[in-house]
CSV table of C-alpha atoms and ligand atoms in Angstrom, one decimal:
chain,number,residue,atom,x,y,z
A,7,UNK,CA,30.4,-16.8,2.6
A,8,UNK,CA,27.7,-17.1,-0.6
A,9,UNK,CA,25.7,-14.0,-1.3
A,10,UNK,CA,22.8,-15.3,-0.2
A,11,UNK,CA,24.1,-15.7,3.6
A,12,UNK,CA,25.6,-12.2,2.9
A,13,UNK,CA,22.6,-10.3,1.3
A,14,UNK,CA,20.9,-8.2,3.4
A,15,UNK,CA,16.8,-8.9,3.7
A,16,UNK,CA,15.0,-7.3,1.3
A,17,UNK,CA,11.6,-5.3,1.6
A,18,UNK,CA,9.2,-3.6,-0.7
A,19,UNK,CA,5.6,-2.2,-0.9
A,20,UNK,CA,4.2,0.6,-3.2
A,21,UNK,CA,1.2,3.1,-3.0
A,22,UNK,CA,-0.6,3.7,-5.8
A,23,UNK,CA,-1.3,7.1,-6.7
A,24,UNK,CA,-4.8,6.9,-7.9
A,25,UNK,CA,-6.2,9.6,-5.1
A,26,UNK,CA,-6.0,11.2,-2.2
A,27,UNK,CA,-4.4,8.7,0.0
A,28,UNK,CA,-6.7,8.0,3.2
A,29,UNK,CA,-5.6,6.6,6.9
A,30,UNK,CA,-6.7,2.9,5.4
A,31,UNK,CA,-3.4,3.3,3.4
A,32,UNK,CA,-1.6,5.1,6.1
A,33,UNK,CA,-2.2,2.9,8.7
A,34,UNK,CA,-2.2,-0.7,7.1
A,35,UNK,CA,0.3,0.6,4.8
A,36,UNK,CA,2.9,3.7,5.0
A,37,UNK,CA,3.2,4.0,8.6
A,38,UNK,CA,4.7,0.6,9.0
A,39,UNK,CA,7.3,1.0,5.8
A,40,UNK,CA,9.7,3.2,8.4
A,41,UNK,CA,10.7,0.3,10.7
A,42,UNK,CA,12.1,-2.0,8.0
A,43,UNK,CA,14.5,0.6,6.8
A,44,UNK,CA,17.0,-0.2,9.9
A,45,UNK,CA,17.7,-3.5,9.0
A,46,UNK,CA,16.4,-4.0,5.4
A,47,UNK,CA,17.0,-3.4,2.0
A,48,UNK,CA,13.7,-1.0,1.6
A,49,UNK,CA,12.2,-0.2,-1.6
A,50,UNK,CA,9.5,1.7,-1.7
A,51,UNK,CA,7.5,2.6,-5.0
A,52,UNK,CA,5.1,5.2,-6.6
A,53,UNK,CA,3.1,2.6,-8.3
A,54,UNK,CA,1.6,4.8,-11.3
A,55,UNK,CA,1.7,1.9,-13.9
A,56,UNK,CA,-1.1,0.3,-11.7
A,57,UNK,CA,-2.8,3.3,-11.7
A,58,UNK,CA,-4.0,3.7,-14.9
A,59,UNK,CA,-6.0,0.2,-15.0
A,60,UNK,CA,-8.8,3.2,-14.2
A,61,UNK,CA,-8.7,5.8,-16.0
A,62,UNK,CA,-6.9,8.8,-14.4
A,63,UNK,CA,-6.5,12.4,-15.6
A,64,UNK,CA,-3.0,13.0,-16.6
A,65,UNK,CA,-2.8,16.5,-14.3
A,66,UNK,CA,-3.4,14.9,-11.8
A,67,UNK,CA,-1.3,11.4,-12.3
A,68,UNK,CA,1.6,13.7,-12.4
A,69,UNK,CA,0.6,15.2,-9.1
A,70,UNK,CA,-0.1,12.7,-6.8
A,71,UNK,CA,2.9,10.9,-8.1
A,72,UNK,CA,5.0,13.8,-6.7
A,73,UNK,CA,2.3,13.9,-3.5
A,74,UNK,CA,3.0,10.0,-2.6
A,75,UNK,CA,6.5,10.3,-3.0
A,76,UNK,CA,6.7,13.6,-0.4
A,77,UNK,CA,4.0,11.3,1.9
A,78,UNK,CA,6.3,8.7,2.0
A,79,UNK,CA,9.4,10.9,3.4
A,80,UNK,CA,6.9,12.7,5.5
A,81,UNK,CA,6.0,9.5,6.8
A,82,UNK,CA,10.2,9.0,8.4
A,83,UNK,CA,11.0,7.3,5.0
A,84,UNK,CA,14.7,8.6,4.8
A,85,UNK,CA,15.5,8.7,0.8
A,86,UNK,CA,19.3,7.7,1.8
A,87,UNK,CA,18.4,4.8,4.1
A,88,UNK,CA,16.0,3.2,1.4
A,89,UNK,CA,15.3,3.3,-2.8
A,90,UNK,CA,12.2,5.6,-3.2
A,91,UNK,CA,11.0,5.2,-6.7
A,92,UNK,CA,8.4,6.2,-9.3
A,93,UNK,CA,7.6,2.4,-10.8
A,94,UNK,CA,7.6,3.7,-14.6
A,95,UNK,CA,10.6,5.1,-14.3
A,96,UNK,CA,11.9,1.5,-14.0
A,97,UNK,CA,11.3,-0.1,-17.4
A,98,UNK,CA,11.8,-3.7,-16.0
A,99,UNK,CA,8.8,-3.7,-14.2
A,100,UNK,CA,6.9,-3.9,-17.6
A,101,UNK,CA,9.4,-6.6,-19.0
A,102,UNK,CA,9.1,-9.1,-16.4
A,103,UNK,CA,5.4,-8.6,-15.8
A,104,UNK,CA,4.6,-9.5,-19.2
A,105,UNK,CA,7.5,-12.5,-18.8
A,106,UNK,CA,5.5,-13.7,-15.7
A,107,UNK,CA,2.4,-14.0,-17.6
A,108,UNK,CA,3.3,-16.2,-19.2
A,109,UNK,CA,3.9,-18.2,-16.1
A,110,UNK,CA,0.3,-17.0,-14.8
A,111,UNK,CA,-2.9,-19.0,-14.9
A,112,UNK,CA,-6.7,-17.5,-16.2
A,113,UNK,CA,-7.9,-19.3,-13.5
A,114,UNK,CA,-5.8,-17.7,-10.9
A,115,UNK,CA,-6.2,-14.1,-12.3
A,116,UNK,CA,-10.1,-14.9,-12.4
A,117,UNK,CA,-10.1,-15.5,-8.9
A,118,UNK,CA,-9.0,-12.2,-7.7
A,119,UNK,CA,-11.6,-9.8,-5.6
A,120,UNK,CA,-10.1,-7.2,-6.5
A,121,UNK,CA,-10.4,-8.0,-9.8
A,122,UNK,CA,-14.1,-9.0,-9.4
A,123,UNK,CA,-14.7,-5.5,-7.2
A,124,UNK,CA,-13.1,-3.1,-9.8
A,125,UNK,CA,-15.0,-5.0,-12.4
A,126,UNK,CA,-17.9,-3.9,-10.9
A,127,UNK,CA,-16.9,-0.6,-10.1
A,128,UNK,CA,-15.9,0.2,-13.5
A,129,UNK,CA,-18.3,-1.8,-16.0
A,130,UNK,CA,-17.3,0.2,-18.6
A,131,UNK,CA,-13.8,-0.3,-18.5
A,132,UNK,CA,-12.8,-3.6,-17.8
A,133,UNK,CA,-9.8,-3.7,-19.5
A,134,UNK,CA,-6.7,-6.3,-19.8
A,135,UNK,CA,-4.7,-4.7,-17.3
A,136,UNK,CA,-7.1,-4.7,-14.3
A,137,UNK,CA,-6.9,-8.3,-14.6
A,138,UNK,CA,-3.7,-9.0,-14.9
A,139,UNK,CA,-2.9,-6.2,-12.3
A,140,UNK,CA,-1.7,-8.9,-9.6
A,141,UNK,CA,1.1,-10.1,-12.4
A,142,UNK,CA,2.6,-6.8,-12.6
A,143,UNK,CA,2.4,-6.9,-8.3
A,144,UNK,CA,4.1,-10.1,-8.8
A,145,UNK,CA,7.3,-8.5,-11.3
A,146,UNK,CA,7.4,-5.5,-8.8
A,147,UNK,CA,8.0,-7.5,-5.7
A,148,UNK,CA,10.2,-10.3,-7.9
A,149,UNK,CA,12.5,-7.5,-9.4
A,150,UNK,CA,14.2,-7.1,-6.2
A,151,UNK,CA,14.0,-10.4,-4.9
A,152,UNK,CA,12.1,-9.2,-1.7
A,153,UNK,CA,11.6,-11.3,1.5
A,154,UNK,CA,9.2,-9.3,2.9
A,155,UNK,CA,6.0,-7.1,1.5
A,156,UNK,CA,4.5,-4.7,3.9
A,157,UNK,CA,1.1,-4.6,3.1
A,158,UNK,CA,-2.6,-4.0,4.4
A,159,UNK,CA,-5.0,-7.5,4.2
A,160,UNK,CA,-6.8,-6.5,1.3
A,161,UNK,CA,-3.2,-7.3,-1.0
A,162,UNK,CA,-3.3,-10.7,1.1
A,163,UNK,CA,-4.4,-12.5,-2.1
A,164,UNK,CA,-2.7,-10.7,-4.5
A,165,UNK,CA,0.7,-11.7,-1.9
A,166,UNK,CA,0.1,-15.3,-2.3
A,167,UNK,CA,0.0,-15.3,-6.1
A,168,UNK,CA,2.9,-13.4,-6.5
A,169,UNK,CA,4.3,-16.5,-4.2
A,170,UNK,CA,3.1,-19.2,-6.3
A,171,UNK,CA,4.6,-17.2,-9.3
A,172,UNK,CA,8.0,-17.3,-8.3
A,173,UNK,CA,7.5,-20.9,-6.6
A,174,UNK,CA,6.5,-22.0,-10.3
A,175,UNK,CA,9.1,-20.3,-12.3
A,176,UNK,CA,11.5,-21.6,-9.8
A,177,UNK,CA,10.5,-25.0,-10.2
A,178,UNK,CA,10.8,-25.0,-13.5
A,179,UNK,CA,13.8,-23.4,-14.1
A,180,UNK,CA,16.2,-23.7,-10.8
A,181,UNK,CA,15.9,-21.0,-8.3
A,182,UNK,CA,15.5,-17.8,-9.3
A,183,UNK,CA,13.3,-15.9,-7.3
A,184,UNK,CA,13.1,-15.2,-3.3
A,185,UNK,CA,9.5,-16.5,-3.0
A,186,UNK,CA,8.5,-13.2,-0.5
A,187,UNK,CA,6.3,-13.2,2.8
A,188,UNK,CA,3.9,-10.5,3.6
A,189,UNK,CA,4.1,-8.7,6.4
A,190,UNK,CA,0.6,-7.4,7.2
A,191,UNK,CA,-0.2,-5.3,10.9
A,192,UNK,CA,-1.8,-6.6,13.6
A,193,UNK,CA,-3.9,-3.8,14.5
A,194,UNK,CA,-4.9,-1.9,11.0
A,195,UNK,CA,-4.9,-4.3,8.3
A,196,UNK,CA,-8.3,-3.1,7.4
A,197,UNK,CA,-9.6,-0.3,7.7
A,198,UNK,CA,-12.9,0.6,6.9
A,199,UNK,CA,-15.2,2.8,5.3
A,200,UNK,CA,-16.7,5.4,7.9
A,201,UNK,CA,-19.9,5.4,5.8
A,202,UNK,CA,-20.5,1.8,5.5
A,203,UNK,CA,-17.8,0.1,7.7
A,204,UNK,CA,-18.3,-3.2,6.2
A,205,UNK,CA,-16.1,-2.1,3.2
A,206,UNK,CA,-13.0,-1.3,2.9
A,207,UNK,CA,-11.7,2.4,3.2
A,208,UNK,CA,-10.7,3.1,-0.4
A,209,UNK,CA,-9.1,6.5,-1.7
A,210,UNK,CA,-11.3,5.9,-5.0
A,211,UNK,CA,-14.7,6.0,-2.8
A,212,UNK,CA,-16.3,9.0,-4.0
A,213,UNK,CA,-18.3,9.8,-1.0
A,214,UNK,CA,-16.1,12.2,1.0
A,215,UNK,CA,-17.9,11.0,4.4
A,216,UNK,CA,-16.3,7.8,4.0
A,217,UNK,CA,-12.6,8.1,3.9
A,218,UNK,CA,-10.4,10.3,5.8
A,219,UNK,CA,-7.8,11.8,3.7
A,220,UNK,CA,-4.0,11.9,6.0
A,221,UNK,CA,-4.0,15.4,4.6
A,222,UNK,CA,-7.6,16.7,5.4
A,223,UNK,CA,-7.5,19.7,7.5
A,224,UNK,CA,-8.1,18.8,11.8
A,225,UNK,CA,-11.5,20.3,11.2
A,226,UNK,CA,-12.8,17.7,8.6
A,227,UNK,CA,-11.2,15.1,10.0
A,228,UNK,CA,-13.2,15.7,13.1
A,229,UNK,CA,-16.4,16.7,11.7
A,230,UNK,CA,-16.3,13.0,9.1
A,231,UNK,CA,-16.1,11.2,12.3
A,232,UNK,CA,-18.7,12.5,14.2
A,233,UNK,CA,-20.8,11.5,11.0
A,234,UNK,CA,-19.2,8.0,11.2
A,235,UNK,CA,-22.2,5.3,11.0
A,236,UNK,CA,-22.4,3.4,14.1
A,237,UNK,CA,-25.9,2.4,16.0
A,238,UNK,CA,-27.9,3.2,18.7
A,239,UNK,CA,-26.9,0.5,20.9
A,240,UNK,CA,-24.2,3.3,23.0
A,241,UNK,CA,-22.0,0.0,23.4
A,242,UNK,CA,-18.3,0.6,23.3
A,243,UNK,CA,-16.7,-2.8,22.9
A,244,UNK,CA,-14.8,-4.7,20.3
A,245,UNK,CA,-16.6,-8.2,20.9
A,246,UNK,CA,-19.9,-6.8,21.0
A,247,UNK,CA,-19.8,-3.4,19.5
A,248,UNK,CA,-20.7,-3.1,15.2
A,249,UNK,CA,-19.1,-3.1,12.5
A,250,UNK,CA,-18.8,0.7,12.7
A,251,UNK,CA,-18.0,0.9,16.0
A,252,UNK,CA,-14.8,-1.6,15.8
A,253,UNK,CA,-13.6,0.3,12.7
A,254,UNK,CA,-13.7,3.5,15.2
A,255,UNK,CA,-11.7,1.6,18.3
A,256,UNK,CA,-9.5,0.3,15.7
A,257,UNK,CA,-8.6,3.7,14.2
A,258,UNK,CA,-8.5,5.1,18.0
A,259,UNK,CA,-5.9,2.5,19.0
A,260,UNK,CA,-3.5,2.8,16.5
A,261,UNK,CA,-3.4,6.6,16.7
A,262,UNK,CA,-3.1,6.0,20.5
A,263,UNK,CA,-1.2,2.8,21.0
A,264,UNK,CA,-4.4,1.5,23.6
A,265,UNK,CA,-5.5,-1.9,24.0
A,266,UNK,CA,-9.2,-2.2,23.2
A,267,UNK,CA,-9.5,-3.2,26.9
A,268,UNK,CA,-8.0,0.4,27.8
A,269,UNK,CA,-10.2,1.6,25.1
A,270,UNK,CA,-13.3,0.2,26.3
A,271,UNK,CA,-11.9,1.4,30.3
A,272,UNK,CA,-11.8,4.8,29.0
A,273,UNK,CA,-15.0,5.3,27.8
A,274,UNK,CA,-17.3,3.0,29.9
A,275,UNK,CA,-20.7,5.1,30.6
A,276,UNK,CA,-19.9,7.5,28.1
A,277,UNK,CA,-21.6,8.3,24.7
A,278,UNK,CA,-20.9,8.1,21.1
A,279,UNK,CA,-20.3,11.6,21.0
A,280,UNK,CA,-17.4,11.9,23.0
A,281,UNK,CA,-16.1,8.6,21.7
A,282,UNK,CA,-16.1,9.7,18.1
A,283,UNK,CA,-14.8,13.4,19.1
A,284,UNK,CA,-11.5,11.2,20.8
A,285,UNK,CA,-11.3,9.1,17.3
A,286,UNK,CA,-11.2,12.1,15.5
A,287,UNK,CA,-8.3,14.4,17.6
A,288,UNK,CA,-6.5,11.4,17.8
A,289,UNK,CA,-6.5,10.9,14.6
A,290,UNK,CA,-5.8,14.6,13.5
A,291,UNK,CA,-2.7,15.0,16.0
A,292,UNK,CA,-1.4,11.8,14.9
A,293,UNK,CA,-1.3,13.4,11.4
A,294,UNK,CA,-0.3,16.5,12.1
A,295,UNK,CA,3.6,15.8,12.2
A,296,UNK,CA,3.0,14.1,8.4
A,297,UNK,CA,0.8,16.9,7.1
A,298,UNK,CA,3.6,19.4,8.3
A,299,UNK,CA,6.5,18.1,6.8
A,300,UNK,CA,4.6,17.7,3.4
A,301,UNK,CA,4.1,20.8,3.2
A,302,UNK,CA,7.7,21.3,3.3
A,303,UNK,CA,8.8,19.0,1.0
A,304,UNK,CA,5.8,19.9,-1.4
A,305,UNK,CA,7.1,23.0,-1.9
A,306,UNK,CA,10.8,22.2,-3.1
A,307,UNK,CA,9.9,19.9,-6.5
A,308,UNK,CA,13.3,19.9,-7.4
A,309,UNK,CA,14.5,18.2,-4.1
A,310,UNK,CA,11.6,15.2,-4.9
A,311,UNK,CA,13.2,15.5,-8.7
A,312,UNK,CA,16.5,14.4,-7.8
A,313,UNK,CA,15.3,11.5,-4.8
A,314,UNK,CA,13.1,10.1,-8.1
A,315,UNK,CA,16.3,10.4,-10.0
A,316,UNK,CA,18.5,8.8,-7.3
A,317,UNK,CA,15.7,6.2,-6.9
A,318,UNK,CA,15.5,4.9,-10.2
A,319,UNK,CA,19.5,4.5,-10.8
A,320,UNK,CA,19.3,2.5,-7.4
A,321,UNK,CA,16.1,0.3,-8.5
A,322,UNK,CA,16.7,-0.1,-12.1
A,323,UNK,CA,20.4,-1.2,-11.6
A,324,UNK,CA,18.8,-3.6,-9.2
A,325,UNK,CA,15.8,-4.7,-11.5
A,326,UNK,CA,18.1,-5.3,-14.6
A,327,UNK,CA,19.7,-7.7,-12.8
A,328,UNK,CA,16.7,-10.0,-12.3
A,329,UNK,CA,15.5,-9.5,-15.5
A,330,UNK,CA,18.8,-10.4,-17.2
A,331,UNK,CA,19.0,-13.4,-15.3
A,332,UNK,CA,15.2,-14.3,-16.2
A,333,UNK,CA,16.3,-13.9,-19.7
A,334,UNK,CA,18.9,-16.2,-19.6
A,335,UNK,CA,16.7,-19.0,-17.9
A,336,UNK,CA,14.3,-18.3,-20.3
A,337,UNK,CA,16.4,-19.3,-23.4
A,338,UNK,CA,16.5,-15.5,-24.8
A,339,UNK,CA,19.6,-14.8,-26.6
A,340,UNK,CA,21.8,-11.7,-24.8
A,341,UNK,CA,23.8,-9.7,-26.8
B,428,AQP,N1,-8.6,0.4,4.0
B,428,AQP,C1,-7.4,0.0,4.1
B,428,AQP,N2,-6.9,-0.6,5.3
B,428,AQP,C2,-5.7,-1.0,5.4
B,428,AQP,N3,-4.8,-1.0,4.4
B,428,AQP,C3,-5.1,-0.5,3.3
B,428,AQP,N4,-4.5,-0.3,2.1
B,428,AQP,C4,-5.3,0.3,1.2
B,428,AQP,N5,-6.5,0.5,1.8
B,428,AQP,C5,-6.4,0.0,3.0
B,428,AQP,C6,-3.1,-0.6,1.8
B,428,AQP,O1,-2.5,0.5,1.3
B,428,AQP,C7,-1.5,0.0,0.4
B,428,AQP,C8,-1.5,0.8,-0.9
B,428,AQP,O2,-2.7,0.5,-1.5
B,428,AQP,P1,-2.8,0.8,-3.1
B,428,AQP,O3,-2.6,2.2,-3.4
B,428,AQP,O4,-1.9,-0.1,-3.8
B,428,AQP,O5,-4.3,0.4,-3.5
B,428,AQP,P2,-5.5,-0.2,-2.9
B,428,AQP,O6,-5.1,-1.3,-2.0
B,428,AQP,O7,-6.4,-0.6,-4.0
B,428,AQP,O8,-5.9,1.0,-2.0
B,428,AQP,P3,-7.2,1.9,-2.3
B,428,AQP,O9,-7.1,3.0,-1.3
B,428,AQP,O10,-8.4,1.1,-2.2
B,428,AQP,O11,-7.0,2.4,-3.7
B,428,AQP,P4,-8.0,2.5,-4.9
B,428,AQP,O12,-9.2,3.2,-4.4
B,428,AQP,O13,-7.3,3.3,-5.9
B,428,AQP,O14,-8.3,1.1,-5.3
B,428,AQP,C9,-1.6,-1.5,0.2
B,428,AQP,O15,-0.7,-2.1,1.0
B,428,AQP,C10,-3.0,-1.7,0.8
B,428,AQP,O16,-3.1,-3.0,1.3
């Protein structure tokens, strides 16, 4: 049999440890990484090369770089069922980002949102790297020749040029690279803001009211969503409901597992103020487990010390591969 019939799938997603991570990256992100590791090839990164395309004080670069990484295996990420890395301790990721730049249009890199958003965020730092942020995406996903990219819809775009990447580079230079699909949730994809739920949930936002943190304490998890903006309309349903008020059922029916039908069952005739008191337990005891076991894991640095070291052998013996046979197509003389 070839390799290819062989190799196991592969899949691979990173969190980026630019803040407090909220339930937007919990839910469209983390909490669907678990379920790949049965029958995938799962790698999982600390992405703290994207990170500093803002700028980030070092302190605390260092610790939420150990924070995602205990997240993740509080989460049900087992560190011997999958490769849980920190993505600069993987030199390749560098070498074939800038390689696949050169395989990368303006054009293409212009068109990003998130390009356009951050650029706007950050008017006095629009540097190189924010915009070609989706290239290094690309090389990190391409290193290990994923089929599959968990992620939450707002990395839809940034999916489908890291597609057209390898589908270029493969064209040009005989197959190289598994062109990957992206796996994105049914149910929280996009989770919004609770202060202005027609954005997205970000970890950056600096209003506290708008993101849930997965580690905020039960008490402020409840008390930021019963301040979560909805209307006075008192209507609890997903076709005719706002903005606000769909964010809410969406948050309450991945915590619970309800259909928006059993949703809108449950709290026919009843208020706001029970609904968002139900959003916000739910939320806090389908959190607890995760804020427990961090706590654990937290408190033992050397343990996360050696799955980083563990993770980096496994990923970078991986990754060199790729690159070396990028190289080699590329006409770069190996010695
Ligand atoms: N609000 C969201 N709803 C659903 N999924 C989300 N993700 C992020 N926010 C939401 C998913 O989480 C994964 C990791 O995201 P990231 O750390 O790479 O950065 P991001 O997408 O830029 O997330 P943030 O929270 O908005 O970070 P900052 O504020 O630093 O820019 C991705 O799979 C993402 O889709």
């Amino acid at each position: 049999m070839s390799d290819e019939t062989t190799r196991k799938k592969v899949a691979l997603s990173g969190v980026q440890p630019s803040g407090n991570l909220t339930i937007g990256n919990y839910l469209g992100a983390l909490s669907n990484f678990g379920p790949f590791t049965d029958e995938f090839d799962c790698y999982y990164c600390v992405a703290n090369l994207h990170s500093i395309t803002v700028r980030q004080v070092p302190a605390e670069l260092r610790r939420r770089t150990y924070e995602v990484l205990a997240l993740y295996i509080a989460c049900g990420l087992d560190p011997d069922k999958c490769t849980l890395f920190v993505q600069s301790h993987v030199h390749e990721h560098a070498e074939l980002s800038w390689m696949l730049s050169c395989f990368t249009m303006f054009g293409e890199l212009s068109r990003m949102t998130q390009f356009k958003d951050k650029s706007a965020k950050h008017a006095d730092n629009i540097n190189a790297g924010l915009f070609t942020y989706p290239v290094l995406m690309a090389a990190d996903i391409l290193l290990y020749q994923a089929d599959v990219v968990p992620i939450g819809q707002d990395q839809k775009q940034h999916l489908e040029l890291a597609r057209n990447i390898a589908d270029r580079f493969n064209g040009i230079y005989s197959p190289t690279f598994t062109v990957p699909e992206p796996y994105i949730p049914k149910v929280g994809a996009n989770i919004n803001s609770l202060a202005d739920p027609t954005k997205k949930m970000s970890k950056s936002d600096t209003n506290e009211n708008a993101v849930v943190r997965i580690l905020d304490p039960r008490d402020v998890i409840i008390k930021k969503f019963k301040r979560a903006v909805t209307d006075s309309d008192n209507c609890i349903s997903y076709n005719n409901g706002s903005d606000g008020v769909r964010n809410l059922m969406t948050i309450y029916s991945c915590f619970t597992h309800k259909s928006y039908d059993e949703i809108e069952r449950e709290f026919d005739g009843r208020g706001y103020g029970d609904f968002k008191t139900a959003v916000g337990e739910a939320c806090a005891d389908g959190l607890a487990d995760v804020q427990k076991k961090y706590g654990e894991l937290m408190a033992d640095k050397s343990y996360l010390e050696s799955v980083m070291r563990a993770g980096a052998e496994k990923a970078s013996h991986t990754a060199s591969k790729t690159v070396a046979k990028v190289a080699r197509k590329l006409g770069f003389v190996q010695i």
